[in-house]
CSV table of N, CA, C and O in Angstrom, one decimal:
chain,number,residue,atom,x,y,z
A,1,UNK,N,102.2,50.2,-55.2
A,1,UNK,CA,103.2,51.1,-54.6
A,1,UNK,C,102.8,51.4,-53.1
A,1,UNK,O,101.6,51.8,-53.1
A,2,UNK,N,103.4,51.3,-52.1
A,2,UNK,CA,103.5,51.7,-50.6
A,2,UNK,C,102.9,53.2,-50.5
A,2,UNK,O,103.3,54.0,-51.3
A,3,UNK,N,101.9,53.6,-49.5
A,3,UNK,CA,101.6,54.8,-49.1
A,3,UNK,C,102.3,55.5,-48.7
A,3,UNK,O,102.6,55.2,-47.6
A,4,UNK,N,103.0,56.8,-49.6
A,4,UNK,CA,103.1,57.9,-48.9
A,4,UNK,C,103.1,59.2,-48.4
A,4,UNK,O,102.4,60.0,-49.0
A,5,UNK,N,103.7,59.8,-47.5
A,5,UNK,CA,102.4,61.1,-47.1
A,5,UNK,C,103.7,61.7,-46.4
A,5,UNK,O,104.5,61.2,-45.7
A,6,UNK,N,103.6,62.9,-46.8
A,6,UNK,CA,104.5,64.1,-46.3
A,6,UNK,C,103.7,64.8,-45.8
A,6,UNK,O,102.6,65.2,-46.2
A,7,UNK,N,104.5,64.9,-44.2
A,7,UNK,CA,104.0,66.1,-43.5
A,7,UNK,C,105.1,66.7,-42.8
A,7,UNK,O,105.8,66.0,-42.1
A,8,UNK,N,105.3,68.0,-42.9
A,8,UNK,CA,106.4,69.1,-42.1
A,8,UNK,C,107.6,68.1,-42.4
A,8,UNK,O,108.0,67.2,-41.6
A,9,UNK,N,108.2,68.4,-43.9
A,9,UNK,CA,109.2,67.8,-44.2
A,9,UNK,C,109.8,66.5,-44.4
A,9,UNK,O,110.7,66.2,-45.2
A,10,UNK,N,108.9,65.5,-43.3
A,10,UNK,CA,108.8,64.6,-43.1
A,10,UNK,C,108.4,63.6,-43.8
A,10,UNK,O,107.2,63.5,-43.6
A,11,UNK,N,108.8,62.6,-44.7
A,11,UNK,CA,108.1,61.9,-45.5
A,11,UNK,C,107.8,60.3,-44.6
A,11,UNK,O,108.7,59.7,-44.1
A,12,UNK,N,106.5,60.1,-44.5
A,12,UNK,CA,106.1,58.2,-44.1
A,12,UNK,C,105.9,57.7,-44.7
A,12,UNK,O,105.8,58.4,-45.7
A,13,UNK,N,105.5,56.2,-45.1
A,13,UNK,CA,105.9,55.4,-45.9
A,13,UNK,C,105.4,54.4,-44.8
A,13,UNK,O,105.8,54.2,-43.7
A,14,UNK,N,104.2,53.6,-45.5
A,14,UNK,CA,103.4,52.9,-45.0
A,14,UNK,C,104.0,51.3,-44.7
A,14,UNK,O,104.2,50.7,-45.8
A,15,UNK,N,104.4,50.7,-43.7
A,15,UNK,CA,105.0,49.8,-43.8
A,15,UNK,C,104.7,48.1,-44.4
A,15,UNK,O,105.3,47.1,-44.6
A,16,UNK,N,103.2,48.5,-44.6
A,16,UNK,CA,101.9,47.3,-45.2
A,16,UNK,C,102.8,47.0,-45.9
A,16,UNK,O,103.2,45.9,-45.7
A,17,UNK,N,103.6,47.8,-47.3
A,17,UNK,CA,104.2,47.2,-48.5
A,17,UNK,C,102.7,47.5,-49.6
A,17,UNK,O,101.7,48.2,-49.5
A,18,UNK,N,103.4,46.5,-50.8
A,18,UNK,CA,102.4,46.4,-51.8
A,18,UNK,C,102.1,45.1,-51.9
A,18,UNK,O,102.9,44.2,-51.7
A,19,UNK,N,100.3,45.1,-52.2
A,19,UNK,CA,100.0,43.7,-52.4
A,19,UNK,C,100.1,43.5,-54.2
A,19,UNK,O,99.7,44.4,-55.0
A,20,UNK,N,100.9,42.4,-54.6
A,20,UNK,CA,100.7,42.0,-56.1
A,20,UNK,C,99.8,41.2,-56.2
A,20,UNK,O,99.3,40.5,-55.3
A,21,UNK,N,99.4,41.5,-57.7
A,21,UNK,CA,98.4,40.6,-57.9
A,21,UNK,C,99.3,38.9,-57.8
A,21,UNK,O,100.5,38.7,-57.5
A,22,UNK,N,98.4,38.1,-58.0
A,22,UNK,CA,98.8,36.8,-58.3
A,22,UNK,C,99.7,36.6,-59.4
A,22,UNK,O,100.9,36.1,-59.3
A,23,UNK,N,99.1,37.0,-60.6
A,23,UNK,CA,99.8,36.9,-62.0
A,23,UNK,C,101.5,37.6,-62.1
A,23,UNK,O,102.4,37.6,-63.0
A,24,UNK,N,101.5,38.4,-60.5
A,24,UNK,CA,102.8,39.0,-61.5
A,24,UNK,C,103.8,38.8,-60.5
A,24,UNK,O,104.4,39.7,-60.0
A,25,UNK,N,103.9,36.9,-60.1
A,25,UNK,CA,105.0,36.6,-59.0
A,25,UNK,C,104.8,35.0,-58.9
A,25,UNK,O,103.8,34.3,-58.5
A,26,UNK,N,105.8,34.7,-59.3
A,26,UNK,CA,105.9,33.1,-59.5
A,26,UNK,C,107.6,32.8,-59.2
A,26,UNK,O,108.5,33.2,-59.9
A,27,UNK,N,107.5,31.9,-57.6
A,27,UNK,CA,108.5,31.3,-57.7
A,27,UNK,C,109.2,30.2,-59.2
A,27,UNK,O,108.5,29.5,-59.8
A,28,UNK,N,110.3,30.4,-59.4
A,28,UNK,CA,111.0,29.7,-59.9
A,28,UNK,C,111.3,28.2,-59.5
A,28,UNK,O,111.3,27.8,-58.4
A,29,UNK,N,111.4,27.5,-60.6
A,29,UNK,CA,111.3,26.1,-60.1
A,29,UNK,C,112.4,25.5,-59.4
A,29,UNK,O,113.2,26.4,-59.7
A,30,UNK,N,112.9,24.7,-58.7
A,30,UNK,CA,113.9,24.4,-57.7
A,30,UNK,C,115.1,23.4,-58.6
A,30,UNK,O,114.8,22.7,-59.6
A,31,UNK,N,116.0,23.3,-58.3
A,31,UNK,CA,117.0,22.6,-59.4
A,31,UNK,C,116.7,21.2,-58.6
A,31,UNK,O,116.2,21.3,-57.5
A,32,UNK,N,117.0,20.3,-59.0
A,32,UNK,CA,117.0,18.7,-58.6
A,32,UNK,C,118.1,18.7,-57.8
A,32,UNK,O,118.1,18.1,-56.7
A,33,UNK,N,119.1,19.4,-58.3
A,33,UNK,CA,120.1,19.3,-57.3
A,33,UNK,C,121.7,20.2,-58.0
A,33,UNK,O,121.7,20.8,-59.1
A,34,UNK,N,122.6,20.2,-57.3
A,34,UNK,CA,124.0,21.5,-57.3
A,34,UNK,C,125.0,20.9,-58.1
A,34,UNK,O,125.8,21.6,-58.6
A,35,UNK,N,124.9,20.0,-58.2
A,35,UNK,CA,126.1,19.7,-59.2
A,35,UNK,C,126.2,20.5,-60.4
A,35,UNK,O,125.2,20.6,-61.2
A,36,UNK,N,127.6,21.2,-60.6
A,36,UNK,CA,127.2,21.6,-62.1
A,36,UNK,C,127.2,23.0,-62.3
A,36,UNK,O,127.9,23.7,-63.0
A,37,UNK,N,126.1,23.4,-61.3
A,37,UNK,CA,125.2,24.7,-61.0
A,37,UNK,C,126.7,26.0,-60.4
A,37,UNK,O,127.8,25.8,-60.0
A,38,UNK,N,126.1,26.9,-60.5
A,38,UNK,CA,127.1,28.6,-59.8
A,38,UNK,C,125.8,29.0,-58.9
A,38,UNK,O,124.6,29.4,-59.1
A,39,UNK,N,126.8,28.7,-57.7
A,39,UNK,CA,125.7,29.3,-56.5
A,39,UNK,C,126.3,30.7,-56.2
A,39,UNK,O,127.5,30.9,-56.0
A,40,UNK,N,125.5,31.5,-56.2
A,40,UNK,CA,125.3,32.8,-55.7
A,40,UNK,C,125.0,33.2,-54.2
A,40,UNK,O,123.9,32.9,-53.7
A,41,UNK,N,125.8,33.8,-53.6
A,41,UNK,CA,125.6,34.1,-52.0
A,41,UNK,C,125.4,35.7,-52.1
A,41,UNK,O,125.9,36.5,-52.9
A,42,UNK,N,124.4,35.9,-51.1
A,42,UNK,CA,124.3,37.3,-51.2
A,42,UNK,C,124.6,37.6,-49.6
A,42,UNK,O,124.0,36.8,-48.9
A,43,UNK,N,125.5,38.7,-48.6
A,43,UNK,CA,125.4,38.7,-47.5
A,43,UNK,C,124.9,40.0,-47.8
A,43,UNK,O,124.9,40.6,-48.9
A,44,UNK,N,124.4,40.5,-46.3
A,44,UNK,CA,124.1,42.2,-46.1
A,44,UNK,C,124.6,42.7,-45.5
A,44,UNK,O,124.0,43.1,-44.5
A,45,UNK,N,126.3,42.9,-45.6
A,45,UNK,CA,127.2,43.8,-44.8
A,45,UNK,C,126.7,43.6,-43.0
A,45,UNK,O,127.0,44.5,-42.2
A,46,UNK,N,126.1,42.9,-42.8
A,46,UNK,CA,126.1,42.7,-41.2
A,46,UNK,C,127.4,42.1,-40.7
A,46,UNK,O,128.1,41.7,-41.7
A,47,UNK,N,127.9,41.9,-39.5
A,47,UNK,CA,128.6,41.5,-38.9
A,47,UNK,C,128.8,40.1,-39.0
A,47,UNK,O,128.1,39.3,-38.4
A,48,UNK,N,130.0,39.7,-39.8
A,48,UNK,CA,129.9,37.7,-39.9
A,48,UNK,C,129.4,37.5,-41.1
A,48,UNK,O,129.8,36.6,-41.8
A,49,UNK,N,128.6,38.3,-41.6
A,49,UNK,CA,127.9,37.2,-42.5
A,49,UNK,C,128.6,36.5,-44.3
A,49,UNK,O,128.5,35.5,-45.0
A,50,UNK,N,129.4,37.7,-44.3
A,50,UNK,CA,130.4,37.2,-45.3
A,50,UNK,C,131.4,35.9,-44.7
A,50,UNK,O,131.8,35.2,-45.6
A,51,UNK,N,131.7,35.7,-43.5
A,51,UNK,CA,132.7,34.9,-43.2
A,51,UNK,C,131.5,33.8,-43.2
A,51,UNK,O,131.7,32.7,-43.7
A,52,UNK,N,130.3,34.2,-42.7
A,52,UNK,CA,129.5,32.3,-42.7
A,52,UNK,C,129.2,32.1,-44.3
A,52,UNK,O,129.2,31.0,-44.8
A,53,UNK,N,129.0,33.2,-45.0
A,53,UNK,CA,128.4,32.8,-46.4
A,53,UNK,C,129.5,31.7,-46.8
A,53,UNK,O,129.4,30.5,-46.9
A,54,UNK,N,130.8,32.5,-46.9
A,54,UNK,CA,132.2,32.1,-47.7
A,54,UNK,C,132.4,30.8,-47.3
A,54,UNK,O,132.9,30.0,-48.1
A,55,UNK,N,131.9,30.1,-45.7
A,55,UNK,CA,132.6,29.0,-45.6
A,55,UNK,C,130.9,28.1,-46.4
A,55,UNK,O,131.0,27.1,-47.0
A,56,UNK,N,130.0,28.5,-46.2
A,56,UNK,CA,128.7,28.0,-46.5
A,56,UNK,C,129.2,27.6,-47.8
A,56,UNK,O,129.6,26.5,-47.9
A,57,UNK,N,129.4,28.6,-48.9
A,57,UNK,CA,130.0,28.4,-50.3
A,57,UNK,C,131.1,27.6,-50.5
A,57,UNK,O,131.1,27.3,-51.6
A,58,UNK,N,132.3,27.0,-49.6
A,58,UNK,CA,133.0,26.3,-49.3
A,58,UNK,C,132.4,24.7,-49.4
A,58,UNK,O,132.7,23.7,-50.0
A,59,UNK,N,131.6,25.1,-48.6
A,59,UNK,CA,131.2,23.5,-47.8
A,59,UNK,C,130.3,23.1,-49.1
A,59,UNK,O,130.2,22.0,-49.6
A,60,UNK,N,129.7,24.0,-49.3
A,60,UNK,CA,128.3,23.0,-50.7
A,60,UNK,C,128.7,22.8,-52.2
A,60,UNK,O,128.1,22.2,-53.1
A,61,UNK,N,130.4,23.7,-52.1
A,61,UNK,CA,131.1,23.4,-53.4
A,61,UNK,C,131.9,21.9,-53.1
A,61,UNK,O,132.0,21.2,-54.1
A,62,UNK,N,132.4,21.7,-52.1
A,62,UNK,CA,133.2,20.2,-51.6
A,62,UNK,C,132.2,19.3,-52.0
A,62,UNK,O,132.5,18.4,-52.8
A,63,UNK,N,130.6,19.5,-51.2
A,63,UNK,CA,130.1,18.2,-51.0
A,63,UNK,C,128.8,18.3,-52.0
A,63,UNK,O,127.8,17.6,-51.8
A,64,UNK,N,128.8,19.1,-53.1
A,64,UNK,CA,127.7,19.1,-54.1
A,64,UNK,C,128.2,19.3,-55.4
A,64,UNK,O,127.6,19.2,-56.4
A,65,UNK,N,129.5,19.5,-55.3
A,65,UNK,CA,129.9,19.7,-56.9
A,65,UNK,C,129.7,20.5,-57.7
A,65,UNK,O,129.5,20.1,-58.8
A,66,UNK,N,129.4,22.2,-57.2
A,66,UNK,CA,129.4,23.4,-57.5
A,66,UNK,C,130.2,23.6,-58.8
A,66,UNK,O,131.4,23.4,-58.7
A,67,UNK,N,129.8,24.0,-59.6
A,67,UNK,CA,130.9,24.6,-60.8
A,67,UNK,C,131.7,25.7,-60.2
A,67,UNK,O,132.9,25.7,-59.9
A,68,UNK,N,130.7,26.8,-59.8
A,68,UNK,CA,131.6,28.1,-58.7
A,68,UNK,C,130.9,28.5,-58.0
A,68,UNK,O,129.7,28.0,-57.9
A,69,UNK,N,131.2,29.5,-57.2
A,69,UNK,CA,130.3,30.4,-55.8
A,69,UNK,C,130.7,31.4,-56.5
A,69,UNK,O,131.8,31.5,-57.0
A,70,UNK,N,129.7,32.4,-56.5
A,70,UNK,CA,130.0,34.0,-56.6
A,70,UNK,C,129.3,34.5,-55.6
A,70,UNK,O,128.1,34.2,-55.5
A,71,UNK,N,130.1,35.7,-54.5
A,71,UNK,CA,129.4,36.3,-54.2
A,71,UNK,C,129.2,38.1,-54.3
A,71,UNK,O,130.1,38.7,-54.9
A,72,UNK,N,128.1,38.6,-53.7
A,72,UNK,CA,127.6,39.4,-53.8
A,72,UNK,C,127.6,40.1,-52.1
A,72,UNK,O,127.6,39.5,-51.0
A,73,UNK,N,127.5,41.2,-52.5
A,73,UNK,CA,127.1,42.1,-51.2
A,73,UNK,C,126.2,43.4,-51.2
A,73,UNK,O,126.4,44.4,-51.9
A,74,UNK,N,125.3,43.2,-50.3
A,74,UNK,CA,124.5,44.7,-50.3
A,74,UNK,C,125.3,45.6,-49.8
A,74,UNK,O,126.3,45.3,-49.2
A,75,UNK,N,124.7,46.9,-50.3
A,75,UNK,CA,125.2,48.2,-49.6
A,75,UNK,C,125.2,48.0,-48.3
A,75,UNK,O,126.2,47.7,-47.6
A,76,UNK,N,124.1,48.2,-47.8
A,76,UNK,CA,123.7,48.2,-46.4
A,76,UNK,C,122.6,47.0,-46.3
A,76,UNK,O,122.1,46.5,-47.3
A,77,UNK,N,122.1,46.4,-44.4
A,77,UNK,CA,122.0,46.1,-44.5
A,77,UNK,C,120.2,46.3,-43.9
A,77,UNK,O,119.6,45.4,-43.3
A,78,UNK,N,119.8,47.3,-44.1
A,78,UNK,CA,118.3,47.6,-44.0
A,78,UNK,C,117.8,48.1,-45.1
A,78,UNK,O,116.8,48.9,-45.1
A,79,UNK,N,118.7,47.7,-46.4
A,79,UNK,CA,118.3,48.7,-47.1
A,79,UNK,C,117.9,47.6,-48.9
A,79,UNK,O,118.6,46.6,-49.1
A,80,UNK,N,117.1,47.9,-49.5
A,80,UNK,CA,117.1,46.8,-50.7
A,80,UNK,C,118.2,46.5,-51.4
A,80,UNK,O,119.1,47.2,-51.1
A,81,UNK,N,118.5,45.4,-52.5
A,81,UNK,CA,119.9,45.7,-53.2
A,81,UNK,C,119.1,46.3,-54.2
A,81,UNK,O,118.0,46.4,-54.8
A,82,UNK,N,121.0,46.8,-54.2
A,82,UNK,CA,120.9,47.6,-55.6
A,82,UNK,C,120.0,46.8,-56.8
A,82,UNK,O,119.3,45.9,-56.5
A,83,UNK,N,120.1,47.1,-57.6
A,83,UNK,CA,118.9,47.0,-58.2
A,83,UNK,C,120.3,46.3,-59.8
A,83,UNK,O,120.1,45.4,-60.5
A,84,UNK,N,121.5,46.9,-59.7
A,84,UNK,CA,122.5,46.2,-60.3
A,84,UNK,C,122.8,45.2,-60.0
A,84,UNK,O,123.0,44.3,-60.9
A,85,UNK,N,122.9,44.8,-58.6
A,85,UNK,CA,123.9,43.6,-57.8
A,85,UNK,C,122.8,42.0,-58.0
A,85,UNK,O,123.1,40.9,-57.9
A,86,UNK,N,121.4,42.7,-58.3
A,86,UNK,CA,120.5,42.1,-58.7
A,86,UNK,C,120.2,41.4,-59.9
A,86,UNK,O,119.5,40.4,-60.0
A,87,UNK,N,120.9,42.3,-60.9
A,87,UNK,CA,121.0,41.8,-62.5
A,87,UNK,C,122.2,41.4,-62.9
A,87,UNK,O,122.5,41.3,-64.1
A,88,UNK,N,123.3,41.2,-61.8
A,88,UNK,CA,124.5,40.6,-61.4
A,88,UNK,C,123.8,39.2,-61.3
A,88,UNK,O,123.4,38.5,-62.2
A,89,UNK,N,123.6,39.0,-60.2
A,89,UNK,CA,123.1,37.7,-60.1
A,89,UNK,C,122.2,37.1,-61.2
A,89,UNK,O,122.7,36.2,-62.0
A,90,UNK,N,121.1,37.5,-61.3
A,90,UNK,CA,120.2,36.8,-62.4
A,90,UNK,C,120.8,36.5,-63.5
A,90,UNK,O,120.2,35.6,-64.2
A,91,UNK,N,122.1,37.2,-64.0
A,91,UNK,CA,123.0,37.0,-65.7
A,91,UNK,C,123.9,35.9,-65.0
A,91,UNK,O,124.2,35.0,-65.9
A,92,UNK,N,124.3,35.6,-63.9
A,92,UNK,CA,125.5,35.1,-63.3
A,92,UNK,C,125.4,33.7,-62.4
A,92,UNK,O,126.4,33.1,-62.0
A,93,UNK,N,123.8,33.4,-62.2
A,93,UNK,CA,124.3,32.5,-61.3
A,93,UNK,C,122.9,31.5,-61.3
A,93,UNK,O,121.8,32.1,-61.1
A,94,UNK,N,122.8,30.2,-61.5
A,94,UNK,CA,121.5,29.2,-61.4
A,94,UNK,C,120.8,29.5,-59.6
A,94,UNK,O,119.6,29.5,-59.5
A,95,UNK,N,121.5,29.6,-58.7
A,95,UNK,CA,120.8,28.9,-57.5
A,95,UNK,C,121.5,30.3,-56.1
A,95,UNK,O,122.7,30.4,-55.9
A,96,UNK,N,121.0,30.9,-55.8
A,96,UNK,CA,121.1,32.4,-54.9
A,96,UNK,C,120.6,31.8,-53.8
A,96,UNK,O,119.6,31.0,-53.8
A,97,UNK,N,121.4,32.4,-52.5
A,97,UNK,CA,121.1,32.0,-51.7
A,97,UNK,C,121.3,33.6,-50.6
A,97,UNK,O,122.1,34.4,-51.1
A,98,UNK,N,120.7,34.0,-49.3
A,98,UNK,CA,121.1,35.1,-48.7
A,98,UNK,C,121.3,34.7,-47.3
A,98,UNK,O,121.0,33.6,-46.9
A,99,UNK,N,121.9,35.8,-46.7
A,99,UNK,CA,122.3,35.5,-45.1
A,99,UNK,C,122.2,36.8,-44.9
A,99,UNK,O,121.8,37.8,-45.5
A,100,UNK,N,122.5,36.6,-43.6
A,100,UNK,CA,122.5,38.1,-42.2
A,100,UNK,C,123.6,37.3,-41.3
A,100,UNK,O,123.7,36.1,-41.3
A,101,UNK,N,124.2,38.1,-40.7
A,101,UNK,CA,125.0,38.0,-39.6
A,101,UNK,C,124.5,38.6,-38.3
A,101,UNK,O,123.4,39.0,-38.1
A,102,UNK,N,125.5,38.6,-37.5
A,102,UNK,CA,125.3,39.1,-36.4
A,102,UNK,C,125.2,38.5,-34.8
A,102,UNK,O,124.9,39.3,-33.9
C-alpha cells in the first residue's frame, strides 16, 4: 500500500506506488491471434479517444475477424477504473485493449 501522511487536513500520498512481490503478478498469455475473440476497448473520457477507439474496434473487426468489440469507459481520466467496469471486462471480453486521447 502507497504512503500516507496527513498533515493540516491535508492528506499526501506517496507517488513511489507499491512494490508487489513477484508471485502476485503474472502477465496473461497472448492469444495467437483475433479471430473469434471479443475485444474490449477501454477509453478514459479524454478528448477523441472514444472516436479513435470506435474506429480502432472497427478496423480489427474487418481485418481480424472479431466475434464483437465492447466498449468501456472510465469515469475520469486521472483517475483508476472503477473497480466494476473492471469485472465488466474480465466476465466479457478475451483481449482489452486502452487509449487516451487528446
Amino acid at each position: 500500500m502507497a504512503e500516507t501522511v496527513t498533515v493540516r487536513n491535508l492528506r499526501m500520498v506517496s507517488p513511489q506506488g507499491t512494490v508487489l512481490a513477484p508471485t502476485e503478478f503474472a502477465l496473461n498469455a497472448r492469444p495467437t491471434g483475433l479471430a473469434g475473440k471479443t475485444l474490449g476497448l477501454l477509453e478514459n473520457t479524454k478528448a477523441n479517444s472514444d472516436k479513435v477507439l470506435h474506429e480502432l474496434g472497427e478496423i480489427l473487426k474487418e481485418r481480424h475477424g472479431l466475434k464483437d468489440v465492447v466498449y468501456f469507459s472510465k469515469h475520469g481520466a486521472s483517475v483508476p477504473t472503477k473497480p466494476e467496469v473492471v469485472q465488466q471486462a474480465v466476465d466479457q471480453v478475451d483481449v482489452l485493449i486502452t487509449g487516451v486521447g487528446d
